[in-house]
Tab-separated table of C-alpha atoms in Angstrom:
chain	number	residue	atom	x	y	z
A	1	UNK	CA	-26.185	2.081	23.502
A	2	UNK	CA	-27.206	-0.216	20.593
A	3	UNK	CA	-26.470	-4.370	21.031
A	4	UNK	CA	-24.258	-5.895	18.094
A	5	UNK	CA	-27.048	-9.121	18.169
A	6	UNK	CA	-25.231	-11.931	15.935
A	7	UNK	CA	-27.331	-15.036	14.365
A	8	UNK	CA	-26.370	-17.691	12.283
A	9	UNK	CA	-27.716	-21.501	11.134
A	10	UNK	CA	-25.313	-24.295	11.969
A	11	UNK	CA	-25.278	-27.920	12.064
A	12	UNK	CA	-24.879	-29.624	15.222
A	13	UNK	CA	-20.814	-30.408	14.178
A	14	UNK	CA	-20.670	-26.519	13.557
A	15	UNK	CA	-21.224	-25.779	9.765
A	16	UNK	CA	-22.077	-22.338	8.779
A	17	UNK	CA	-23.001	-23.436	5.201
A	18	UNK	CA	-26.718	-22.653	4.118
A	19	UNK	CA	-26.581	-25.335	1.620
A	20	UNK	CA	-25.515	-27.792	4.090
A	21	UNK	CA	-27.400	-26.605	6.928
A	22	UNK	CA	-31.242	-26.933	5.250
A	23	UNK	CA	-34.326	-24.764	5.942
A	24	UNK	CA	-36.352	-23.781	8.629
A	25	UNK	CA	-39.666	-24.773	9.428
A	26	UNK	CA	-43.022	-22.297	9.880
A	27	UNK	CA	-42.042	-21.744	13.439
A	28	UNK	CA	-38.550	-21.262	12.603
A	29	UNK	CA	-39.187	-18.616	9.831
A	30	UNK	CA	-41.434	-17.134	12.147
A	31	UNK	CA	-37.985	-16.832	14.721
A	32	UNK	CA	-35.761	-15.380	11.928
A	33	UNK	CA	-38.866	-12.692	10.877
A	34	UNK	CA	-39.405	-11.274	14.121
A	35	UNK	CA	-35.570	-11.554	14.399
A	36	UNK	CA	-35.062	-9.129	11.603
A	37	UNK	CA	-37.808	-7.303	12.026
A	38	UNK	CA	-37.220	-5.946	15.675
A	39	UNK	CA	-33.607	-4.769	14.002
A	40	UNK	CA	-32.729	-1.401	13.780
A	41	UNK	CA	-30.029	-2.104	11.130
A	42	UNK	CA	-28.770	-5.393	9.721
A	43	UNK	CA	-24.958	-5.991	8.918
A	44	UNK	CA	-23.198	-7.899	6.429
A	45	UNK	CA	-20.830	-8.557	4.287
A	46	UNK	CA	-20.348	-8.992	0.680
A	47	UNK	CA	-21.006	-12.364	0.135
A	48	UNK	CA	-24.036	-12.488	2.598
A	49	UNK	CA	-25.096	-9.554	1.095
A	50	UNK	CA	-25.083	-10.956	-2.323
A	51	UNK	CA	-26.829	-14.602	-1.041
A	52	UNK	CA	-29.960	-12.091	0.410
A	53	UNK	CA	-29.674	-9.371	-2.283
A	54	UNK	CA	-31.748	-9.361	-4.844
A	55	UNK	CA	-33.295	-12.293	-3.736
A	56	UNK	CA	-35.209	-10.983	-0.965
A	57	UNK	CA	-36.385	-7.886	-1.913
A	58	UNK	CA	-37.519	-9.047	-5.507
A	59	UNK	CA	-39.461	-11.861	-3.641
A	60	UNK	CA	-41.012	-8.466	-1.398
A	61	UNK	CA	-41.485	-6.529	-4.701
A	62	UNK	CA	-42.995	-9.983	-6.861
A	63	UNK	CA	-45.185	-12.817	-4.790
A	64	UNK	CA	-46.351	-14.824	-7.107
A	65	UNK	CA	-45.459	-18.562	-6.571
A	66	UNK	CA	-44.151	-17.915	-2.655
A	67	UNK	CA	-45.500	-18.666	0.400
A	68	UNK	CA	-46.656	-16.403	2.835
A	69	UNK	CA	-43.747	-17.440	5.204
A	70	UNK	CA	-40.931	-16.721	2.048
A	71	UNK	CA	-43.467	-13.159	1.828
A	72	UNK	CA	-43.273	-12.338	5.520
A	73	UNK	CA	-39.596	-12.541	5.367
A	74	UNK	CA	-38.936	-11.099	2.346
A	75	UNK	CA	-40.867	-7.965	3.496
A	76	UNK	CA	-39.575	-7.798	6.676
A	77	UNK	CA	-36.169	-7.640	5.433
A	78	UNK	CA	-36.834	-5.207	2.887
A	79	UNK	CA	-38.356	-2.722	5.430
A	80	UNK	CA	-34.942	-2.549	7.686
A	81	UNK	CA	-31.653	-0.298	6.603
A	82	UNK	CA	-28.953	-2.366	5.585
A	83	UNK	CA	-24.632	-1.713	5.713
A	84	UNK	CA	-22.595	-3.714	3.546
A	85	UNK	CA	-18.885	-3.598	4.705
A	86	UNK	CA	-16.678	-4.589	1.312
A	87	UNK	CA	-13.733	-3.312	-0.715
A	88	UNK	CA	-14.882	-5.011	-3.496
A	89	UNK	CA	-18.469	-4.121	-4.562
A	90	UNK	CA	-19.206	-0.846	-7.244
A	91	UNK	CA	-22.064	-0.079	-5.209
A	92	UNK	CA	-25.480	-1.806	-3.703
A	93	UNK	CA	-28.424	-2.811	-5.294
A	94	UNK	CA	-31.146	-2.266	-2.617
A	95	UNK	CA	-32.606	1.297	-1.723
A	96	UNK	CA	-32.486	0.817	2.062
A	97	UNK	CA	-28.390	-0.499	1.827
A	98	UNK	CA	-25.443	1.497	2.713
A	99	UNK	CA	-21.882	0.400	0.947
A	100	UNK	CA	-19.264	0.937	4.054
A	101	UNK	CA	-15.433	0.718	2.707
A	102	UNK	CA	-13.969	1.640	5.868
A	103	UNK	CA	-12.607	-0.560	8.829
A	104	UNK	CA	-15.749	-2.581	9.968
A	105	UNK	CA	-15.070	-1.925	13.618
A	106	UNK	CA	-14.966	1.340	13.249
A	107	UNK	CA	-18.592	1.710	11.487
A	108	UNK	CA	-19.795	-0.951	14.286
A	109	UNK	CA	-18.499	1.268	16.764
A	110	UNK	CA	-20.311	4.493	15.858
A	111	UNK	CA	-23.459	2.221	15.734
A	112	UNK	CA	-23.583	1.273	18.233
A	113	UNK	CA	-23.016	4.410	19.962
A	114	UNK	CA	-26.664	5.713	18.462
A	115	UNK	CA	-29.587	5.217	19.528
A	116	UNK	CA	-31.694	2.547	18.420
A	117	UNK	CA	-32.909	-1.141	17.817
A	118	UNK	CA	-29.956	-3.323	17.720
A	119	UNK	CA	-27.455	-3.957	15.167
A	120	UNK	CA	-27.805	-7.409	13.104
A	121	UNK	CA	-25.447	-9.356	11.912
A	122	UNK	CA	-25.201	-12.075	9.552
A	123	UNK	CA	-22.452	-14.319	7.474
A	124	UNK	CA	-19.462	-15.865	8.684
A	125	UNK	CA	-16.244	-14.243	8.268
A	126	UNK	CA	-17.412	-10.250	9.049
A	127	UNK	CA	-18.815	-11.812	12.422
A	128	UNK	CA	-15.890	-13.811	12.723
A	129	UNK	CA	-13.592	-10.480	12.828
A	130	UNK	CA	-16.314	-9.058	15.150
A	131	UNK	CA	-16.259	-11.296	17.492
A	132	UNK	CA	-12.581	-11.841	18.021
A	133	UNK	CA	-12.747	-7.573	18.873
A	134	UNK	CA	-15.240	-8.233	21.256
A	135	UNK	CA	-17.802	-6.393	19.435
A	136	UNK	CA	-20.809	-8.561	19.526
A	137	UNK	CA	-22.984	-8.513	22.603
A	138	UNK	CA	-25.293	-10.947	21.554
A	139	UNK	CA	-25.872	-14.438	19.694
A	140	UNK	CA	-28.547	-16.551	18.391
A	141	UNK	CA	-27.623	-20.117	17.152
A	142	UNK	CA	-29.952	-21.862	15.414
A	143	UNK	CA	-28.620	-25.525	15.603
A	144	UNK	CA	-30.078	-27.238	12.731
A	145	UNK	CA	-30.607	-31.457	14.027
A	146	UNK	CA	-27.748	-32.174	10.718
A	147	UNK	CA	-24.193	-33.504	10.724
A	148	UNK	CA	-22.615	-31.814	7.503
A	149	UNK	CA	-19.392	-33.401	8.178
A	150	UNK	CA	-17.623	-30.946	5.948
A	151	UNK	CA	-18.055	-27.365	5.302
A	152	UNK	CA	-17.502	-23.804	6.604
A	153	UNK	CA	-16.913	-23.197	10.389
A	154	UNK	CA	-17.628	-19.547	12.256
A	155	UNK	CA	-14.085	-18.139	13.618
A	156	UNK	CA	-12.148	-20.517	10.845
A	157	UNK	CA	-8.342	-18.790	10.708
A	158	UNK	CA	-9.363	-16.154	13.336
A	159	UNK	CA	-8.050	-16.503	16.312
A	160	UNK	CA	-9.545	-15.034	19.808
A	161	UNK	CA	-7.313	-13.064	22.041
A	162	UNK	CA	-9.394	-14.359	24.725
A	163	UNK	CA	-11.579	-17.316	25.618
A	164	UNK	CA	-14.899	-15.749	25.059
A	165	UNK	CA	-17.352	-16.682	28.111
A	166	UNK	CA	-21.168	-16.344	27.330
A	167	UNK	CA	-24.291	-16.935	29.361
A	168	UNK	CA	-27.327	-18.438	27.727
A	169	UNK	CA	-30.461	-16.789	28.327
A	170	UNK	CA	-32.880	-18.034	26.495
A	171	UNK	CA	-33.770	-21.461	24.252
A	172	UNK	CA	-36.115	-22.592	22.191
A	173	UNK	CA	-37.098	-25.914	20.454
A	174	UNK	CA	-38.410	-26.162	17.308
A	175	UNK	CA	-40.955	-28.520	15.518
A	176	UNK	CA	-38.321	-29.692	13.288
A	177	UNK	CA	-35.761	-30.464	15.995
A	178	UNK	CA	-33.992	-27.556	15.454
A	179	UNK	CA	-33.067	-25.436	18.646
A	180	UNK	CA	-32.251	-21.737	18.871
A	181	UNK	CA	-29.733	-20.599	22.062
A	182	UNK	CA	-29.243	-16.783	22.797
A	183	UNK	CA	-26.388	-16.259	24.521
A	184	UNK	CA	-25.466	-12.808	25.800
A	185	UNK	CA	-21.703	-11.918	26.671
A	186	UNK	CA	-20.705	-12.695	30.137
C-alpha cells in the first residue's frame, strides 16, 4: 500500500503562504528535489496546480537564465505523473497531469491501494480535507526561521474529528535556519 506523504513551507507562527514564507536555500532545494523525485505521483489542487504549472515545466523545457538548482527541480517535477482534483478547470496543461473531478478521497483511496512510490501532496486546503479524513500517513514541514504575522494557515475552517497524534521521525537543519520535521501518523 502506497503512503499519502504531505509537505508544505510554513513560517514558524504557521503561514502556508509562499510569498510570505521565502525560498529555500541549495540544501533546501536539494530536500524538496529528492522529495519529488522519489514520488510516484504528486497531488494537488487547482490553485497549487496553477502556482507550479506552467512554471515548472517551461523552466524544464527552456534553461536559459536559471540555475542549476531552479533546473534540477524543474526537471524533476516534470518527470513525475501529476492529479489535479478541481471542478473548475477545462482541462490541464502538462502531458504527465491527470484532471480528477470526482470526490478527492475517493481517487486518494484507490491510490493508494496500488502499488507504488508514494503519493505527494501539496497546497493547503486539498491537504487540509485530507487530513481531517485521516488520509495522510506522512508529513514534512519545512519551518522557514520567519514570523509572517498574517496569512494563510493549514486546516483554516476544517475542523478534525479527532486530535491527530504524530510521531516525528526524522529532522533536519538547514544552512539557512530553516528545519524540516517528518512526522509519520501515530
Amino acid at each position: 500500500m502506497r503512503n499519502l506523504v504531505y509537505a508544505i513551507n510554513l513560517s514558524i507562527d504557521g503561514c502556508c503562504d509562499h510569498r510570505k514564507v521565502g525560498g529555500p536555500d541549495d540544501s533546501m532545494l536539494d530536500f524538496w528535489i529528492n522529495l519529488v523525485r522519489d514520488a510516484g505521483v504528486l497531488a494537488y489542487g487547482r490553485i497549487t496546480y496553477e502556482l507550479m504549472v506552467p512554471y515548472w515545466p517551461d523552466i524544464a523545457k527552456n534553461h536559459s537564465g536559471q540555475d542549476k538548482g531552479d533546473i534540477d527541480f524543474a526537471e524533476a517535477f516534470d518527470s513525475v505523473d501529476k492529479i489535479v482534483f478541481s471542478q473548475s478547470l477545462n482541462g490541464v496543461e502538462d502531458k504527465r497531469s491527470r484532471l480528477v473531478r470526482t470526490k478527492p478521497e475517493d481517487e486518494i483511496l484507490k491510490l493508494k491501494q496500488q502499488p507504488g512510490k508514494y503519493i505527494l501532496l501539496g497546497g493547503v486546503a486539498l491537504p487540509s480535507q485530507l487530513i481531517a479524513l485521516g488520509l495522510v500517513d506522512e508529513y514534512y514541514f519545512v519551518v522557514h526561521p520567519v514570523i509572517a504575522g498574517e496569512g494563510r494557515r493549514l486546516m483554516e475552517g476544517i475542523p478534525l474529528q479527532e486530535r491527530l497524534k504524530l510521531k516525528l521521525v526524522d529532522s533536519k537543519v538547514f544552512k539557512s535556519g530553516s528545519v524540516a520535521l517528518r512526522y509519520m501518523k501515530n
